[in-house]
Structures are given as C-alpha cells and as structure tokens.
Coordinates of C-alpha atoms in Angstrom, one line a residue:
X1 CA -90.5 121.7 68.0
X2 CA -93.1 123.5 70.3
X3 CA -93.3 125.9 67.8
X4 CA -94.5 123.4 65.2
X5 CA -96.8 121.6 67.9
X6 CA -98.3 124.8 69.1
X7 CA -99.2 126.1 65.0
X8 CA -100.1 123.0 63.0
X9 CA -103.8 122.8 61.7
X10 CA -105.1 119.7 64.3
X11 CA -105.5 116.7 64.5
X12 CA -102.4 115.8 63.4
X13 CA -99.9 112.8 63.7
X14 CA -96.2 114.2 63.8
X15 CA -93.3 111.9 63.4
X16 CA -89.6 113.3 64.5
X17 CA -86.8 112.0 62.1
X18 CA -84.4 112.8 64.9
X19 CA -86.1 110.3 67.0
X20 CA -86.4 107.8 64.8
X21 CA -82.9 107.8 63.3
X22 CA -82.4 106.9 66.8
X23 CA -83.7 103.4 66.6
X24 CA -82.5 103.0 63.6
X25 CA -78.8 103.5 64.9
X26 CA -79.9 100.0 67.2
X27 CA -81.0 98.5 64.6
X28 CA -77.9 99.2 62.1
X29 CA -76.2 98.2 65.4
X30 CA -77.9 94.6 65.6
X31 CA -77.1 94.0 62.2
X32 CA -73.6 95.0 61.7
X33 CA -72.4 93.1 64.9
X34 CA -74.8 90.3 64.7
X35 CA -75.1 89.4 61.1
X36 CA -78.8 89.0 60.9
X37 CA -81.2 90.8 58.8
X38 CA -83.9 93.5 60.1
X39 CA -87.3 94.1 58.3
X40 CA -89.9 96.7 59.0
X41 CA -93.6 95.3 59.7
X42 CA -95.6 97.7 58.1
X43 CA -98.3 96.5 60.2
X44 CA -96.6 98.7 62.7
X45 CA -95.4 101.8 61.0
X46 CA -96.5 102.3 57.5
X47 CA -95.3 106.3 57.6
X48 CA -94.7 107.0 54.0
X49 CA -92.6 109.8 54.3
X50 CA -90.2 108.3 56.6
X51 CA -89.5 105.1 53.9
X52 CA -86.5 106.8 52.6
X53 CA -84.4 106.6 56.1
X54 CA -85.8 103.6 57.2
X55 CA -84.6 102.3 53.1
X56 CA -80.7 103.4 54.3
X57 CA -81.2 101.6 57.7
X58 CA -83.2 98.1 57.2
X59 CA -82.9 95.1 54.7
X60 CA -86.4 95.2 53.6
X61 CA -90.1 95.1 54.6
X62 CA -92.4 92.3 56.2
X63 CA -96.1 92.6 55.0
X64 CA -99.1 91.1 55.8
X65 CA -101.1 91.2 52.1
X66 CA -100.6 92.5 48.8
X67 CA -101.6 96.4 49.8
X68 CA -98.9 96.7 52.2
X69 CA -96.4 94.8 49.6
X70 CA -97.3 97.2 46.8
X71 CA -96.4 99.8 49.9
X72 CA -92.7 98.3 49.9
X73 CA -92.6 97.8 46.4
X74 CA -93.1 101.4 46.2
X75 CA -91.4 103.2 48.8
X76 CA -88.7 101.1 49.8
X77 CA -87.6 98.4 47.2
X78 CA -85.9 96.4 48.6
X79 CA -86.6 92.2 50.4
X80 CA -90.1 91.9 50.3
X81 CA -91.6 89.1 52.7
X82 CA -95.0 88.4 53.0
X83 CA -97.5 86.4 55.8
X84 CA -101.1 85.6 55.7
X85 CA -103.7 83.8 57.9
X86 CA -104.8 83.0 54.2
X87 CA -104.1 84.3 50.3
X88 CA -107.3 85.0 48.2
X89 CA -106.4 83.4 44.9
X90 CA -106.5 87.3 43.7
X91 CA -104.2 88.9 45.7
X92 CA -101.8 85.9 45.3
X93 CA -100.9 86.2 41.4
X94 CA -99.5 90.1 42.3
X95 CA -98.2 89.1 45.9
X96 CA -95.7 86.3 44.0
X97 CA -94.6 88.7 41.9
X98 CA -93.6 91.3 44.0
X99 CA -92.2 89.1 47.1
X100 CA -89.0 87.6 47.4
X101 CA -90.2 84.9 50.4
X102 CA -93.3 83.6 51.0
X103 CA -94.7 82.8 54.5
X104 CA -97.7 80.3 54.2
X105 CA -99.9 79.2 56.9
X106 CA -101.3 75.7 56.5
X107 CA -100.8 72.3 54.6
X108 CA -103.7 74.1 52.1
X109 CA -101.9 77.2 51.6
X110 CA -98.6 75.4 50.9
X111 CA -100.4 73.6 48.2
X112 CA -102.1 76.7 46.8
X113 CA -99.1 78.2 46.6
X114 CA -97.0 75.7 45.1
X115 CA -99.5 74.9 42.5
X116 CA -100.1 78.6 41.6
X117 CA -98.9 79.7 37.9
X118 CA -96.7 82.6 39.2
X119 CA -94.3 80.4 41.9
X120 CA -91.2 80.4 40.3
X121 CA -89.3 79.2 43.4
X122 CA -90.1 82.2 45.3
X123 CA -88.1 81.9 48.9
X124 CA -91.0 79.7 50.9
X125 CA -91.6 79.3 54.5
X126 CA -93.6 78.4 57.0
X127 CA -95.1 80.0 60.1
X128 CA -94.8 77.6 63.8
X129 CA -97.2 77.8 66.2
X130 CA -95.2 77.4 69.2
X131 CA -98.2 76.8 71.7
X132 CA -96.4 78.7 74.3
X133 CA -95.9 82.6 74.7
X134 CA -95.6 85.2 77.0
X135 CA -97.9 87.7 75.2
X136 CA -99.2 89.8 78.0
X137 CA -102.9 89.8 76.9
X138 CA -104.9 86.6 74.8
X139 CA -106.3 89.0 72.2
X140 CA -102.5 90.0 71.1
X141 CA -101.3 85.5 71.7
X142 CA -100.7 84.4 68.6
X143 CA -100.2 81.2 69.9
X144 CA -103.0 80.9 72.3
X145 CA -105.7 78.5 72.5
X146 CA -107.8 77.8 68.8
X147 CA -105.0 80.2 67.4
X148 CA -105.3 79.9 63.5
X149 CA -101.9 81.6 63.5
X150 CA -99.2 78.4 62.1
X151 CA -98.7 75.1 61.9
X152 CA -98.4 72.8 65.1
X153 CA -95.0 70.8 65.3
X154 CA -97.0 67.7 64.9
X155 CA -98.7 68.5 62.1
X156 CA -95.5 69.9 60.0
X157 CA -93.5 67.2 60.9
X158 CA -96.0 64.4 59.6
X159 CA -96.4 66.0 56.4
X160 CA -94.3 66.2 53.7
X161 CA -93.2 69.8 53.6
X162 CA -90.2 71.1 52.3
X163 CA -89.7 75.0 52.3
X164 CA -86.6 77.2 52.8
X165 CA -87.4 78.6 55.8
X166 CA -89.2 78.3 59.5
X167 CA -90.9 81.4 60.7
X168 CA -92.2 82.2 64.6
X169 CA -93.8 85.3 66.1
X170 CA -94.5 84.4 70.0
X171 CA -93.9 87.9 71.4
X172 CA -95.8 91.3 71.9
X173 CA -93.8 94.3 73.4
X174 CA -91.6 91.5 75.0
X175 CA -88.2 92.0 76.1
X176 CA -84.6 89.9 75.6
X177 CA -85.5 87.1 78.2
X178 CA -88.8 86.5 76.4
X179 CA -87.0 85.9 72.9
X180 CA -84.8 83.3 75.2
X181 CA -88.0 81.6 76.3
X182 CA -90.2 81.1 73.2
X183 CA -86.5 80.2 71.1
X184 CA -85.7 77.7 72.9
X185 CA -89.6 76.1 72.7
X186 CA -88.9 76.4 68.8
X187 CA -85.8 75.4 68.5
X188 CA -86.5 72.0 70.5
X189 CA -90.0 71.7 68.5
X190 CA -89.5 72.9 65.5
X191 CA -86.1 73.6 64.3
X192 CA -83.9 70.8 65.4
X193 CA -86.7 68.1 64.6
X194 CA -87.0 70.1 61.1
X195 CA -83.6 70.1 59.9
X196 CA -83.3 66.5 61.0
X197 CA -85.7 65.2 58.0
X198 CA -84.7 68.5 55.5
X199 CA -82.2 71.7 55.5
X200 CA -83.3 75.4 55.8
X201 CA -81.8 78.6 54.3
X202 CA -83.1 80.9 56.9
X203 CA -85.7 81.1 60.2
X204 CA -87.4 84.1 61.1
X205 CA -88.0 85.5 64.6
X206 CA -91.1 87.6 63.6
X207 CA -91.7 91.1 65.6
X208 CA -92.9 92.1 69.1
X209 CA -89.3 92.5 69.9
X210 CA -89.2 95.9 72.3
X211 CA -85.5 96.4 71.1
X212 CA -86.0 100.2 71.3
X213 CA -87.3 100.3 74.8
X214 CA -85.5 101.7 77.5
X215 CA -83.6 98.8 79.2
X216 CA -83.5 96.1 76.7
X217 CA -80.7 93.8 76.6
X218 CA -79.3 94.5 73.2
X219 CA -75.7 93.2 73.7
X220 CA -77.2 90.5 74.8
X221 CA -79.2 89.9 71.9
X222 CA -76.5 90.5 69.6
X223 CA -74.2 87.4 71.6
X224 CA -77.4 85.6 71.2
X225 CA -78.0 86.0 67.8
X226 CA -74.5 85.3 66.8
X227 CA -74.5 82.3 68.5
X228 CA -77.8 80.8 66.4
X229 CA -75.6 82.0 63.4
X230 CA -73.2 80.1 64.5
X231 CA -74.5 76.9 65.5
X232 CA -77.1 76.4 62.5
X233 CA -75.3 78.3 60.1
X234 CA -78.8 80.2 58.8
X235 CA -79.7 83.4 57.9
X236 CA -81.6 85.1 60.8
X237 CA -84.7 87.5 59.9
X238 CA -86.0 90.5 63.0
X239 CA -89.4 91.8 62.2
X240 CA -90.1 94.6 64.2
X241 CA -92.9 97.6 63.7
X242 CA -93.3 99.2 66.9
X243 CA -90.4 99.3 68.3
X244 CA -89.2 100.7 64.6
X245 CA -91.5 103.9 65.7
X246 CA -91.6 103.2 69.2
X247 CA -91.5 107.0 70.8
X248 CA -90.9 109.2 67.5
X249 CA -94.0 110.9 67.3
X250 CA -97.4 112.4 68.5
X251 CA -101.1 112.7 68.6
X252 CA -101.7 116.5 68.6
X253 CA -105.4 117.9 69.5
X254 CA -107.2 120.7 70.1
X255 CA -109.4 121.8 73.0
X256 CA -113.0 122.1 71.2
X257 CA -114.8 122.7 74.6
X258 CA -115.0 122.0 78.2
X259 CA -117.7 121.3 80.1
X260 CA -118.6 119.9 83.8
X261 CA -120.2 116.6 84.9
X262 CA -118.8 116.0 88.6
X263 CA -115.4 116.3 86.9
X264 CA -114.2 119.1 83.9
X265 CA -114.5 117.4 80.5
X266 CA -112.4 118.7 77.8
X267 CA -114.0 117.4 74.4
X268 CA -111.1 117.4 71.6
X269 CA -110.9 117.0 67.9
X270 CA -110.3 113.1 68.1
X271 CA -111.5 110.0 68.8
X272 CA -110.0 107.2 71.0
X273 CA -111.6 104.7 68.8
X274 CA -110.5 106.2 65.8
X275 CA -106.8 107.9 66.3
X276 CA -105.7 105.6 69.6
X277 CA -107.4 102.4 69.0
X278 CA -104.7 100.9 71.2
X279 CA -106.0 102.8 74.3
X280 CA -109.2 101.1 73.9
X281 CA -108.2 97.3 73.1
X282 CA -105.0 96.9 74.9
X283 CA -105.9 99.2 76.7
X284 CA -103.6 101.4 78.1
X285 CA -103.8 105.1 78.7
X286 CA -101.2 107.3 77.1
X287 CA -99.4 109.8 78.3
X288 CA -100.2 113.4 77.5
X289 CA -96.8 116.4 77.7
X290 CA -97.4 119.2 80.3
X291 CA -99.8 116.6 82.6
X292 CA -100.0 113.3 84.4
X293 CA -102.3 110.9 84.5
X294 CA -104.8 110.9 87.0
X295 CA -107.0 108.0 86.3
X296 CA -107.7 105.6 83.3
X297 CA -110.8 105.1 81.3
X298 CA -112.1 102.6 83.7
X299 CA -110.9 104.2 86.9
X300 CA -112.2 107.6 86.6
X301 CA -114.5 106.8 90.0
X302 CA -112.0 106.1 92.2
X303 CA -110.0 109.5 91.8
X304 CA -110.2 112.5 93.8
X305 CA -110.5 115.5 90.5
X306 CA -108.1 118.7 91.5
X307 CA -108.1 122.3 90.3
X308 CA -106.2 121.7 87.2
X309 CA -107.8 118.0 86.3
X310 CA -109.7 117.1 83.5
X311 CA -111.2 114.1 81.6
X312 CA -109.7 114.2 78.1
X313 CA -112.6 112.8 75.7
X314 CA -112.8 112.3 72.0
X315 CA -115.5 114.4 69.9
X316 CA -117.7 110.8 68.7
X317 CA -121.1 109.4 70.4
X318 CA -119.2 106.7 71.5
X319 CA -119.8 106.8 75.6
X320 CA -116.5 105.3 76.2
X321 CA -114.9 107.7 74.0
X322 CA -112.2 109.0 77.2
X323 CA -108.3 109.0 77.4
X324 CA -108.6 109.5 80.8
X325 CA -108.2 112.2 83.6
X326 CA -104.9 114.1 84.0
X327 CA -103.7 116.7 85.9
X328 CA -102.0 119.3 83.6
X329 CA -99.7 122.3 84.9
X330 CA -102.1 125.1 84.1
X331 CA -105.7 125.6 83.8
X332 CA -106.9 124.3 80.1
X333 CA -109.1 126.5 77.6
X334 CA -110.5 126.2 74.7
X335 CA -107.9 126.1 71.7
X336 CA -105.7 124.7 73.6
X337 CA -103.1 122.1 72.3
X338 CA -103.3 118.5 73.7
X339 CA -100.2 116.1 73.1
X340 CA -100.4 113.1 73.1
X341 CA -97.1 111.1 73.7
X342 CA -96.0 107.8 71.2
X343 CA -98.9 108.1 69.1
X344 CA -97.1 107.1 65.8
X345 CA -96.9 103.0 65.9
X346 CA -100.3 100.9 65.1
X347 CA -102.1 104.3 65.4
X348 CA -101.8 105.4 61.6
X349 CA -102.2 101.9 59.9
X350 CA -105.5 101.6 62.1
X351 CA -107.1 104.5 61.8
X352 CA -110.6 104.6 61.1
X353 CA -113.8 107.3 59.8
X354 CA -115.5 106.5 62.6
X355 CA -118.5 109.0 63.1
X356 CA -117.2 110.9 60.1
X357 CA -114.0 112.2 62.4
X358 CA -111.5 113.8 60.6
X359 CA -108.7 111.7 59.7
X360 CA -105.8 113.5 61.4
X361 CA -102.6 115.1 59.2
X362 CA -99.2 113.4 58.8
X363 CA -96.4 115.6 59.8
X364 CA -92.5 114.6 59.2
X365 CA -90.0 117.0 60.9
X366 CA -86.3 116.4 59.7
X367 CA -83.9 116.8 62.2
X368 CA -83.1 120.1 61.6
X369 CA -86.5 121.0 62.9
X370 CA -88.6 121.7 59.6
X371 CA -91.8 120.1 57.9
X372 CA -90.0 117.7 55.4
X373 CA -93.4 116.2 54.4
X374 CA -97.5 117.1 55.5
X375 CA -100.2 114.7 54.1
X376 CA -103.5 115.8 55.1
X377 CA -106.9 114.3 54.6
X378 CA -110.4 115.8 53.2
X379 CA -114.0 114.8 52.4
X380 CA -112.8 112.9 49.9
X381 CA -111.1 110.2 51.7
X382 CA -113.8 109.5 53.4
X383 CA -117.3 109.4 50.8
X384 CA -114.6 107.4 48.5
X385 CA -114.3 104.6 51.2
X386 CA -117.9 104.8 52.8

C-alpha cells in the first residue's frame, strides 16, 4: 500500500477493498443472525467502483432523489428505497419507476404520490419525527426543533393514512444504547399506536448507526433486532452510509509549499472546504498517518509549535482553509505526501469546485494490493457544471 500512496498522481481519494470487505463481513453478520435487511445510503458512500462487493454483501440501496436511484439502478440492482424532504413532480414519474418503496414526508406528499399516474402500489411509507434524539450536534438533529424532517405522531395518527411501512432516522454516528433510546420513543409513539388503527409490512430504522466502530455492541444489536422480529412480526430495514465506509480509505496530498507565519505552513493540493467538508461543519479534525494532531482549526493559538510541527492548509482563498497543526515524525518538504486518514464517507458525495480546485482521483485497491479501478477528473468536469 505505501507504494501506491507514495506514486499516485495527487489529490486522490483511495478506497481499500480489504477494509471494506471488513464491514461488510458485520453487516452479512447482522443479517444472517438477525433476519433484517441492510441498505447502503448512498448519501454516505456513493464509490462506484466498489458497487459490485457491496452488491454480494447488502439487500439494496437507500437514496435520497432520483440521481442517486438512477445510481442503484445502475450499479447495484437490486431494492431500491427512496426519501425526500419533498418530490418535484419531475423527478417523481422516473423515481416510481425505478423504486421498489416509497418514503414520503408529509400529508401533501402522500397525496402527490398517491394521485401520481406512475403509483402502481409501489411499497409506501412514511418517515416519524420522533421529537427526541441524541444527535450530537443540531445541524445533523433531524428531529430538532422546526425540523421539516417527518411527520409528528399527532399529526399521522389524526389523518387517515394508510402505508406499508413506518420509517425513523434519530441517530448520527450513535452507538447500540442510542438505537435503544430513540426505539423505544417510536415504538410507544408511533408504532404501537399505528398498528392499533392499521397493519404494517415493514419499519425502517434509517442510518447513523456506528455498527462498524470499534466497540459497538453488535451481539447486542442482533438479540435486539430479533426480538422486534419477533414481537411485531415485520420486516426490519438498516440504512447505514458511513459506517458502510467507515475507515476504508484516504485523502492523499501533496506538499505544494511551506512557508512561515509564527508557525510553518504547509500549503497542499486540497481544500478543506472542498475535499473534507466534514472538518469544517462538524467540525472535527482528522487524523493524518506519520503525525499527531497538535491543535484544531480553532485552537491553533493555544499550542506551543515544535521542530517538526506544521499547520496543514488547503491551496483556496478561503482564510479558514486549515486542517490543523500536527506534529509529524520527520521534517516535511515540498512533494511530500500527506495522508489523510477515513477520508472516504460524505467526503466524495460532497465534493465541491470550489475556487476551481481540482477534484481529487478515485482510487480502488483490491485486496491483493493492485489498482482495480482509477477515475480521475479534468477541466471538463468542471466548465460543464459551472
């Protein structure tokens, strides 16, 4: 691998099949003992080249529009489930005929859908709005305060819908104990009172699930799984994207310069904005191979700089455009390569041309160490779209 990450053209996104095999081992797990059915979220890995294992591994694709459904139409063929906020009347003649279920948000999208020419009974749900979550920050709640994300118990219960299916996503990076928590405010709110008045055919836990991170409980989610089975008798849908690539691939960069401004300032070939809009909006500061992390983004004043320290910044005119300072085993030069670690989830599918930076390459390495796939980018992805 160091070979490969020490020769590739920069920037470059690489994604290790070995790695993400891995997860999908958990996943295959999950399924087999449990019963229930996993779907990717494109939203959170849309990596075209690695469709084909993730096709042998998971049940189908979650997508949140008709690009990303002509995406699983295309590469992996297989359930197709589609969410909106809202369905332009456009997108929604191609989006019934390539999904299998429905996910609407409102009382007017259940009537918009209904009435369209192209429902022929298409599986139909609808997405909760708990009111309760333990998303970590407001901006990724989807059922915080105003939310526009789902229907209120009140409000579904008065009316007089009747759809296959009842569909909640409460949870961003959260563990095991999390899914117990928000569950149990959906099953008292929502499910029970539902099936009450009308039966189901399925319910869908949505994503945020950090099944792939070190330490979560996955026996336990299996017992816990089985035993909704069980009880209700329903099929059970997992969405997950990031933890689906959670840790199989990079951000790789190139030293374009260094310079000095109280601290050393090594400018790269990427942009924070751009590459690891995460790192801004979350943010969070990632970690980079060979070095540790000093200081983030908004704590670079506070740290005492060393002989080997340097302030990794993106090549844009954004001011804020810094990874952060870290300390790396050697002294950097120019040329040198910069890695940044778990770079591959909600990094590609959010990319941006922002100042006319270079849209980095997309590397697959099979397991035996070799480029199975390289996309790369030109001009001409960016004048088409500008």
């Amino acid at each position: 691998m160091k070979y490969i990450e020490n020769n590739i053209k920069t920037p470059a996104y690489i994604c290790y099949e070995s790695k993400l095999k891995n997860n999908l081992e958990i996943f295959k797990k999950i399924q087999e003992e449990s019963g229930v059915k996993v779907l990717l979220a494109l939203k959170g890995f849309a990596f075209s080249a690695a469709m084909p294992l993730i096709k042998n591994y998971l049940k189908g694709c979650t997508c949140s529009g008709l690009w990303e459904a002509k995406f699983a139409k295309e590469f992996v063929d297989k359930e197709i489930h589609t969410y909106a906020p809202a369905f332009s009347n456009d997108d929604l003649e191609e989006i019934l005929n390539l999904s299998h279920h429905i996910v609407i948000n409102s009382l007017n999208e259940y009537k918009k859908v209904i009435n369209h020419k192209n429902y022929k009974n298409q599986s139909l749900g609808i997405r909760c709005n708990l009111e309760f979550s333990v998303a970590p920050k407001e901006i990724y709640n989807p059922c915080g305060k105003f939310s526009r994300l789902g229907i209120k118990a009140k409000d579904l219960l008065d009316s007089e819908i009747i759809v296959d299916g009842l569909h909640f996503h409460a949870l961003c990076e959260e563990s095991f104990e999390s899914l117990e928590k928000v569950f149990k405010v959906f099953e008292d709110n929502f499910l029970k009172p539902y099936l009450a008045k009308h039966p189901l055919k399925w319910i869908n836990f949505g994503g945020g699930h950090h099944i792939t991170k070190k330490g979560y409980k996955v026996e336990e989610l299996i017992q816990f799984l089985k035993a909704i089975k069980s009880k209700y008798n329903l099929e059970i849908y997992l969405e997950p994207g990031e933890a689906i690539g959670w840790q199989t691939g990079d951000l790789i960069a190139s030293v374009l310069d260094i310079v000095e401004n109280e601290k050393k300032i090594a400018i790269l070939d990427i942009c924070a904005e751009a590459h690891m809009p995460d790192t801004i909006i979350m943010p969070y500061t990632s970690e980079v191979k060979n070095a540790k992390i000093l200081a983030s983004r908004d704590e670079l004043a506070k740290t005492q700089s060393t002989k080997n320290s340097y302030l990794l910044t993106g090549n844009s005119c954004l001011a804020g455009d810094i990874m952060g300072e870290y300390e790396f085993n050697q002294e950097l030069n120019i040329g040198d390569k910069i890695i940044f670690c778990d770079q591959i989830h909600y990094t590609i599918v959010k990319n941006t041309t922002f100042n006319g930076v270079k849209l980095p390459s997309l590397i697959y390495v099979g397991e035996d160490g070799s480029i199975k796939s390289q996309k790369e980018f030109n001009f001409n992805d960016y004048s088409r779209r500008n």
